[in-house]
CSV table of C-alpha atoms in Angstrom, one decimal:
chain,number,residue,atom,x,y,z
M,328,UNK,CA,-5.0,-6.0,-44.2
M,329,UNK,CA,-6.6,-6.1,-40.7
M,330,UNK,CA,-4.6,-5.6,-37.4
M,331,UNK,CA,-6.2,-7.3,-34.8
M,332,UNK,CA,-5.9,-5.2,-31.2
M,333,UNK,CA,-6.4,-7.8,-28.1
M,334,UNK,CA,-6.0,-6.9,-24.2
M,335,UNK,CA,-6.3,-9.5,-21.1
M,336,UNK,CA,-8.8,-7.9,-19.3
M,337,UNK,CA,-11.3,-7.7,-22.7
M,338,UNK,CA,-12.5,-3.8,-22.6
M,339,UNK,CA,-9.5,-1.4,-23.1
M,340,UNK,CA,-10.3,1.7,-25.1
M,341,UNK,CA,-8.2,2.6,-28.4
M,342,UNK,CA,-7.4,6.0,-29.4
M,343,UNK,CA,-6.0,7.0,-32.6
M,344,UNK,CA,-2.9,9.3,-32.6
M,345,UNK,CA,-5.3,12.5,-31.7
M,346,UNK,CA,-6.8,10.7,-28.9
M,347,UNK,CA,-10.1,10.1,-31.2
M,348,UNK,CA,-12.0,6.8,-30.0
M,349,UNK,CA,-11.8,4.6,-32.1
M,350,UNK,CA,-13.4,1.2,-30.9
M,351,UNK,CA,-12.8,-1.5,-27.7
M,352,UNK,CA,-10.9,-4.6,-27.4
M,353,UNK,CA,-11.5,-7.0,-28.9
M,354,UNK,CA,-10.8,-4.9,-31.9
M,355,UNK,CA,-9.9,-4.9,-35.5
M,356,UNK,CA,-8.2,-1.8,-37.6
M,357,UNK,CA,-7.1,-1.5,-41.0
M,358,UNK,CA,-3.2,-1.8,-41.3
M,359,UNK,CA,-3.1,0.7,-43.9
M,360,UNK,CA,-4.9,3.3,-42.4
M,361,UNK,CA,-2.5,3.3,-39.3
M,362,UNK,CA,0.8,3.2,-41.0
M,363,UNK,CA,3.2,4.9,-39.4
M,364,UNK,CA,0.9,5.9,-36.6
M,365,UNK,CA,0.8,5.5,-32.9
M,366,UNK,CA,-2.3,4.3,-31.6
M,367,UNK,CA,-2.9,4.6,-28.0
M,368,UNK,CA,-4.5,1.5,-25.6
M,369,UNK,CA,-6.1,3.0,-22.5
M,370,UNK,CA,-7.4,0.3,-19.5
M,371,UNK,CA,-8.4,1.6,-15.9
M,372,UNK,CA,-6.1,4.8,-16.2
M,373,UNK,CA,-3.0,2.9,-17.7
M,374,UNK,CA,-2.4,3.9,-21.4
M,375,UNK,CA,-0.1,2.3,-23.5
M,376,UNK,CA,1.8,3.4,-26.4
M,377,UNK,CA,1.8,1.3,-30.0
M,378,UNK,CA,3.3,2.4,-33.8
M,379,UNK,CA,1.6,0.4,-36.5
M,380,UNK,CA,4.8,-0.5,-39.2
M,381,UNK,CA,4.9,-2.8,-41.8
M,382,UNK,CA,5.7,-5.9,-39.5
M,383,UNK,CA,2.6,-5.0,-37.4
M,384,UNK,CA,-0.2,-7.9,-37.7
M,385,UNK,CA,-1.5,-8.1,-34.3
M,386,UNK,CA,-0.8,-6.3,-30.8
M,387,UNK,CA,-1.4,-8.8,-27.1
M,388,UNK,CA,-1.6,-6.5,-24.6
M,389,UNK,CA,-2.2,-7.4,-20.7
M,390,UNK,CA,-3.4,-5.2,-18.0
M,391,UNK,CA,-3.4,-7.6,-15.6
M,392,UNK,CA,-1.4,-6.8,-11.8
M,393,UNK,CA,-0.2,-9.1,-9.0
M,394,UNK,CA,0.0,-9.3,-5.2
M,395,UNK,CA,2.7,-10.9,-3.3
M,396,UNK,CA,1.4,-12.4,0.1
M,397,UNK,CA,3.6,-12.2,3.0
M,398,UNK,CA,3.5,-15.3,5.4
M,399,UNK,CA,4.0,-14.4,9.0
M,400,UNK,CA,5.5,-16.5,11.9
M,401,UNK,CA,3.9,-17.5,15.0
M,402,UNK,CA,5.3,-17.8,18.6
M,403,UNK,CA,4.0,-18.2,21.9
M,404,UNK,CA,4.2,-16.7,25.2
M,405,UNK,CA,7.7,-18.4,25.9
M,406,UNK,CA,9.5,-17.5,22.5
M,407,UNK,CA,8.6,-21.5,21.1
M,408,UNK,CA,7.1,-21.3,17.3
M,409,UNK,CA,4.1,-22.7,16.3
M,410,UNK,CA,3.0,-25.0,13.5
M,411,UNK,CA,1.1,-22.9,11.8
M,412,UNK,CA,-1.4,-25.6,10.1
M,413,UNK,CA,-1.7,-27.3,13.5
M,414,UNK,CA,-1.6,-24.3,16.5
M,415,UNK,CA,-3.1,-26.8,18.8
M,416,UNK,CA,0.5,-28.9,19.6
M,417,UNK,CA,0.7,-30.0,23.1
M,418,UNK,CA,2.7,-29.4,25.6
M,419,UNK,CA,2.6,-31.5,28.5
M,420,UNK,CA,5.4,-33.4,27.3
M,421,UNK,CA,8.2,-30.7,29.4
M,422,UNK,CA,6.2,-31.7,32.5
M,423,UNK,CA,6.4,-35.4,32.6
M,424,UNK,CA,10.5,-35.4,31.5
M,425,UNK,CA,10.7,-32.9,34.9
M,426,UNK,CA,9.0,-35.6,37.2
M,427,UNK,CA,11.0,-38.3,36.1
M,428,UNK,CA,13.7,-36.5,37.0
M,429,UNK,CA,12.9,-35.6,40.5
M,430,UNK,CA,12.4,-39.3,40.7
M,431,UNK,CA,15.5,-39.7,39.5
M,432,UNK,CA,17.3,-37.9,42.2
M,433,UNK,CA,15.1,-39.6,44.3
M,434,UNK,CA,16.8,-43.0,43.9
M,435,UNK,CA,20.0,-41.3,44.4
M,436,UNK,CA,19.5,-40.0,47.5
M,437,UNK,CA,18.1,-43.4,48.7
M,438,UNK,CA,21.1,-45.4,47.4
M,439,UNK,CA,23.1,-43.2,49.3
M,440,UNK,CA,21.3,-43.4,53.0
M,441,UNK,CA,21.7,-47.5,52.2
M,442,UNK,CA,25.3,-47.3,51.7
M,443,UNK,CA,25.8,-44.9,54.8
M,444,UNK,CA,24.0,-47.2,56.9
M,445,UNK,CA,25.9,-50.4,56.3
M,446,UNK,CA,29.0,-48.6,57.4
M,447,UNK,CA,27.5,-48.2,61.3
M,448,UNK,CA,26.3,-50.5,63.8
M,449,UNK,CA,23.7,-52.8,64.1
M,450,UNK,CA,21.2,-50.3,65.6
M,451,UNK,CA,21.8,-47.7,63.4
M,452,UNK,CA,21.4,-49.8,60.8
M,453,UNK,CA,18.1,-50.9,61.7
M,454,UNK,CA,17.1,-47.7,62.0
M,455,UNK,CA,18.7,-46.4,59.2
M,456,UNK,CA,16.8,-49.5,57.0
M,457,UNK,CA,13.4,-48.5,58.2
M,458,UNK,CA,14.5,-44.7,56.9
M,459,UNK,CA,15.6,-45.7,53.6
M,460,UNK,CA,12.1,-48.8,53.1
M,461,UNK,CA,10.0,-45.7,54.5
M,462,UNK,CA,12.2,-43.4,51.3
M,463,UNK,CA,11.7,-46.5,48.9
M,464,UNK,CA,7.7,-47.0,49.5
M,465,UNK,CA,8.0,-43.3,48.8
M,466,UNK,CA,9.8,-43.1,46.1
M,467,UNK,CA,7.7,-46.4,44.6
M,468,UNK,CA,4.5,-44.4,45.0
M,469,UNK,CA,5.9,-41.5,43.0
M,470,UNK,CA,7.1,-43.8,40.2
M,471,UNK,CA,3.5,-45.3,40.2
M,472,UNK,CA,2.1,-41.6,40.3
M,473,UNK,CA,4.2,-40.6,37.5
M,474,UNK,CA,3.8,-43.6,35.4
M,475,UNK,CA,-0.1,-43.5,35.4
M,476,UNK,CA,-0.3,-39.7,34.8
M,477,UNK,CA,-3.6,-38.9,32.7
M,478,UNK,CA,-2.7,-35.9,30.2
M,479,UNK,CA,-5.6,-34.4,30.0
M,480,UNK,CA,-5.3,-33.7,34.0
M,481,UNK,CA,-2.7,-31.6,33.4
M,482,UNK,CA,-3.9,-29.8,31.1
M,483,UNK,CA,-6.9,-29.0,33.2
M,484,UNK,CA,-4.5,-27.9,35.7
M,485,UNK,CA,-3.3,-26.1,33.3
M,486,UNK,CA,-6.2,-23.9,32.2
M,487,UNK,CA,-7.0,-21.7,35.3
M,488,UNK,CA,-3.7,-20.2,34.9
M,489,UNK,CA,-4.1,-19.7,31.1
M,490,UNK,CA,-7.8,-17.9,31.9
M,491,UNK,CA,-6.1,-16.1,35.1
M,492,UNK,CA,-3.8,-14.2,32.5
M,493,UNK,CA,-6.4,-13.9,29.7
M,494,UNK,CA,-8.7,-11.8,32.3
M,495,UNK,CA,-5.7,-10.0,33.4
M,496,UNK,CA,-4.8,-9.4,30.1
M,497,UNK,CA,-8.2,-7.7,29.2
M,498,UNK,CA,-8.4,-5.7,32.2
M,499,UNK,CA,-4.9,-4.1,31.0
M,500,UNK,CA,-6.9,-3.5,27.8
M,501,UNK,CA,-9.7,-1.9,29.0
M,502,UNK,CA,-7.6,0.6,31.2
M,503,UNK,CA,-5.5,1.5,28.5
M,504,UNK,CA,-6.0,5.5,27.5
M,505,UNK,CA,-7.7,5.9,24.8
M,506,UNK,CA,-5.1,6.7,21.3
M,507,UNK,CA,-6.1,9.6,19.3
M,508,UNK,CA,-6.9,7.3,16.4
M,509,UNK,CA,-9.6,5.6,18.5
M,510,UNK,CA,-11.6,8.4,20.4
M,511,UNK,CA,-11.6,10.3,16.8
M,512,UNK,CA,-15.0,9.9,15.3
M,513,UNK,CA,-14.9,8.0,11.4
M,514,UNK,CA,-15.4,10.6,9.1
M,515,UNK,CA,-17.0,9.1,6.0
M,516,UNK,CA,-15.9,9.6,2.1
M,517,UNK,CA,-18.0,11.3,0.4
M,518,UNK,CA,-19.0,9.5,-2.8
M,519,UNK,CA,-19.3,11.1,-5.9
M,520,UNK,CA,-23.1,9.8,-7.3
M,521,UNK,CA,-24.9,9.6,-11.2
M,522,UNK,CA,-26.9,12.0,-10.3
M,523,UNK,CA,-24.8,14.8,-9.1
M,524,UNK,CA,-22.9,14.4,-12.4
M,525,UNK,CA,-26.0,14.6,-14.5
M,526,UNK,CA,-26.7,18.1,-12.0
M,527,UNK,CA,-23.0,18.9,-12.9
M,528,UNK,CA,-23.5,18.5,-17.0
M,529,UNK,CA,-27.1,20.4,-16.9
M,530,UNK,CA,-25.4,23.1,-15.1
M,531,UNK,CA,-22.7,23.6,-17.4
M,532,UNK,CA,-24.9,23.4,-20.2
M,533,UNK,CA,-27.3,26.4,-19.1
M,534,UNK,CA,-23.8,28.3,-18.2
M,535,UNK,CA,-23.1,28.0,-22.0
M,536,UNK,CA,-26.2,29.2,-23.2
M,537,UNK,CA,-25.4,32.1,-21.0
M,538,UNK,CA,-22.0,32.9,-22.1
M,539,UNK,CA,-20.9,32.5,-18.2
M,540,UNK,CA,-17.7,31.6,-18.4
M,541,UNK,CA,-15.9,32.1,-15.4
M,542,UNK,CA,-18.7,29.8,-13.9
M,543,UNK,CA,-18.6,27.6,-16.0
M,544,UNK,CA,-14.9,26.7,-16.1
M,545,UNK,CA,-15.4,26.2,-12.2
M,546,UNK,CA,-17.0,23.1,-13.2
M,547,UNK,CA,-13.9,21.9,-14.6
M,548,UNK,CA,-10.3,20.2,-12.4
M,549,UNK,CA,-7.4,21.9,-12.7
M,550,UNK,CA,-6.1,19.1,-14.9
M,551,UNK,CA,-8.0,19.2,-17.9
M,552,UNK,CA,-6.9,16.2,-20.2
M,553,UNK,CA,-8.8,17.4,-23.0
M,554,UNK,CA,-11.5,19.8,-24.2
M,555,UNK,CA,-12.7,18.6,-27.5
M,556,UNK,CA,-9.6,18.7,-30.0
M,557,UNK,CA,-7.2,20.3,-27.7
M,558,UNK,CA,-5.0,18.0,-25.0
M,559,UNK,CA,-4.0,19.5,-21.4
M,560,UNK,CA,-5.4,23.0,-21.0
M,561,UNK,CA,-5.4,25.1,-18.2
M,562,UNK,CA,-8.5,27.1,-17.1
M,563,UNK,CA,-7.5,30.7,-18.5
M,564,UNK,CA,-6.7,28.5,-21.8
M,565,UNK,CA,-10.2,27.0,-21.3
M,566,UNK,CA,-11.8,31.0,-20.5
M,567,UNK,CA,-10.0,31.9,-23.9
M,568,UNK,CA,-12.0,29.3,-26.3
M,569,UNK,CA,-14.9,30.1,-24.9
M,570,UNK,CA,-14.9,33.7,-25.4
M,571,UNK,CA,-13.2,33.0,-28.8
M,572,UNK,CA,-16.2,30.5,-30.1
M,573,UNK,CA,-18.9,33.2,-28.2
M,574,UNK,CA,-17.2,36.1,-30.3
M,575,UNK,CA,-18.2,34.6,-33.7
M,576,UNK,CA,-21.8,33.3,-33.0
M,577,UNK,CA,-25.0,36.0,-33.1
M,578,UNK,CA,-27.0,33.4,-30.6
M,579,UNK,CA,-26.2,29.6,-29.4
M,580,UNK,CA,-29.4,27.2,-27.2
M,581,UNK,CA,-28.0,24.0,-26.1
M,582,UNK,CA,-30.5,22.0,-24.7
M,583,UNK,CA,-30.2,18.0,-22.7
M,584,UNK,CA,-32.1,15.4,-24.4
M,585,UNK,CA,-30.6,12.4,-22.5
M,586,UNK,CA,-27.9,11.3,-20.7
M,587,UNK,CA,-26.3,8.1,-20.2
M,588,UNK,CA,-24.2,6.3,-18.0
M,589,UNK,CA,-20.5,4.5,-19.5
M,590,UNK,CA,-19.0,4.2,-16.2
M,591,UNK,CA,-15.8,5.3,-14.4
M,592,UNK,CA,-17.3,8.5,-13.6
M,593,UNK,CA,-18.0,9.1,-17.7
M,594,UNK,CA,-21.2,9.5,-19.3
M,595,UNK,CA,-22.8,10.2,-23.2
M,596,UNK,CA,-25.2,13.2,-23.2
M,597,UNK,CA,-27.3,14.0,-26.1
M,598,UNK,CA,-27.4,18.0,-27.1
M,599,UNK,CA,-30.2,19.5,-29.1
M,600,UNK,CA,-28.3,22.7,-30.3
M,601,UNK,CA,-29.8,25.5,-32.5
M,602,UNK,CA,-27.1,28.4,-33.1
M,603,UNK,CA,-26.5,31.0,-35.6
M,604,UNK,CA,-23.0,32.2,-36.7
M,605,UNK,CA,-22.5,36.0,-37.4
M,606,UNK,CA,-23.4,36.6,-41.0
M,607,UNK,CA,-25.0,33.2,-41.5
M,608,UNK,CA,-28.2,30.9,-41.5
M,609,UNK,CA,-29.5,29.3,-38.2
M,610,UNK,CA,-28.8,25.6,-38.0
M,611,UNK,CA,-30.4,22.7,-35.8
M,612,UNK,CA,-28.1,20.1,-35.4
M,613,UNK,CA,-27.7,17.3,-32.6
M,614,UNK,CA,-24.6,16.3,-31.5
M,615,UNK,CA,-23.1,13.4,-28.9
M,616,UNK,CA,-21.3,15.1,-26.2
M,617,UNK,CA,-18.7,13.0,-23.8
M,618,UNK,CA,-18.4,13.7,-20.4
M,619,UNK,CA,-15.6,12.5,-17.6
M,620,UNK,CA,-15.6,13.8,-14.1
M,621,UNK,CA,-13.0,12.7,-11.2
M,622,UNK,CA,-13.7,11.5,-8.0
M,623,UNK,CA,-14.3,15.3,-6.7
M,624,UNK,CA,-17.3,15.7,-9.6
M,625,UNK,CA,-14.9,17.6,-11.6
M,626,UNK,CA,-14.7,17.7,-15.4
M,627,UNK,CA,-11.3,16.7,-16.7
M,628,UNK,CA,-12.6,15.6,-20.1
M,629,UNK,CA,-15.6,16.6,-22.3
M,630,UNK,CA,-15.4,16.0,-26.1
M,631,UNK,CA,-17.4,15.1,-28.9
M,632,UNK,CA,-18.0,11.6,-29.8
């Protein structure tokens, strides 16, 4: 019976319980091969866990992440928010309602002369009347004034005092000291390219055929997942298999016929190896050999495919 193994993104890599490759997603292995096994499901650095049992018939796995957007609020200069969708809101309106009030007061103040001056004689009241017509034609041209007043006028008045504090504004900029942040030239990352790896892998391969192997485990991170069957060494473990392996062969040649490109800093090199093992015949065999650097150009895998 077939287990089918699918992951949203399509692409994950499945290792079998001794972190063997074993195929990509979409993917299909037999139930019975499995049983009782873990299998492992490895997508962009996340590896997930599985044990095939008897009520295993399929495994849905997603890899997928999600970003929460924050929404910000808007205010202007005097505290007020802003619609957001529509910044552009006017605000004229403040203006007018403060006119009509002074107009307002206006009237009052006229009302009152008028009732003073019917209280005095007839001279003073005369002269009082021309004082409070002289107030009313006054007061008549500023309700006409404010009655006819064109918006977009005062908004005109309104923007040499908005570009007044805008150049203000910059010239505080520009005579602001310099922060640390901004006077420090950018240093750029350095990016680790194809072809220093493939530089890397022919390196390590001549250090082999010279039994070098303090050199050649300076090729390798400090981390090392994995070194063909073994998981998590650290470099004197690493110095110890070599010189182990080195001990029990008369003469090894390893030599690149082609290397290529999987991505994520991993590539497939083919080895052309002759080698002879103390008290036996000298084989030619060619082998598949899998390569994964970090992002310093350090090995932290290499196995056999």
């Amino acid at each position: 019976m077939k287990i089918r193994i699918n992951t949203t993104p399509e692409g994950a890599i499945v290792r079998n319980q001794n972190f063997d490759k074993i195929g990509k997603t979409p993917f299909e292995i037999d139930k019975e091969d499995y049983l009782g096994q873990k299998i492992f499901i490895n997508y962009d650095g996340i590896i997930k866990e599985f044990v095939i049992n008897e009520n295993t018939n399929f495994i849905e796995e997603s890899f997928r992440k999600t970003i929460n957007q924050n929404e910000e609020e808007v205010y202007t200069s005097d505290g007020s928010t802003i619609d957001a969708l529509n910044p552009n809101t006017p605000s004229s309106n403040n203006k007018l309602y403060m006119i009509g009030g002074i107009v307002a007061v206006l009237g009052f103040i006229g009302l009152g002369y008028w009732f003073f001056d019917s209280k005095t004689d007839e001279k003073s009241t005369t002269i009082k009347t021309e004082v409070v017509e002289q107030n009313e034609t006054e007061k008549s041209n500023i309700e006409n004034s404010v009655e006819f007043v064109d918006k977009n006028e005062v908004e005109q008045a309104e923007k040499p005092k908005e570009e007044k504090s805008k150049i203000e504004s910059k010239k505080i900029e520009e005579n602001k000291p310099a922060s640390v942040a901004e006077v420090a030239p950018k240093t750029e990352e350095k990016q680790f390219s194809e072809e220093q790896a493939k530089a890397i892998i022919k390196q390590s391969i001549s250090l082999e055929n010279n039994k070098n192997a303090n050199g050649l485990v300076n090729l390798f991170s400090s981390k090392i997942k994995r070194y063909k069957s073994k998981n998590n060494l650290s470099k004197n473990q690493l110095i110890s298999i070599f010189n182990e392996w080195w001990n029990t062969v008369v003469f090894e040649d390893k030599q690149v016929a082609g290397i290529t490109a999987l991505g994520d800093n991993t590539y497939k090199v083919k080895i052309n190896y002759n080698y002879q093992v103390e008290g036996g015949n000298e084989k030619n065999v060619i082998y598949y050999g899998i390569y994964q650097f970090d992002k310093n150009g350090k090995i932290i895998e290499l196995y056999i495919d």
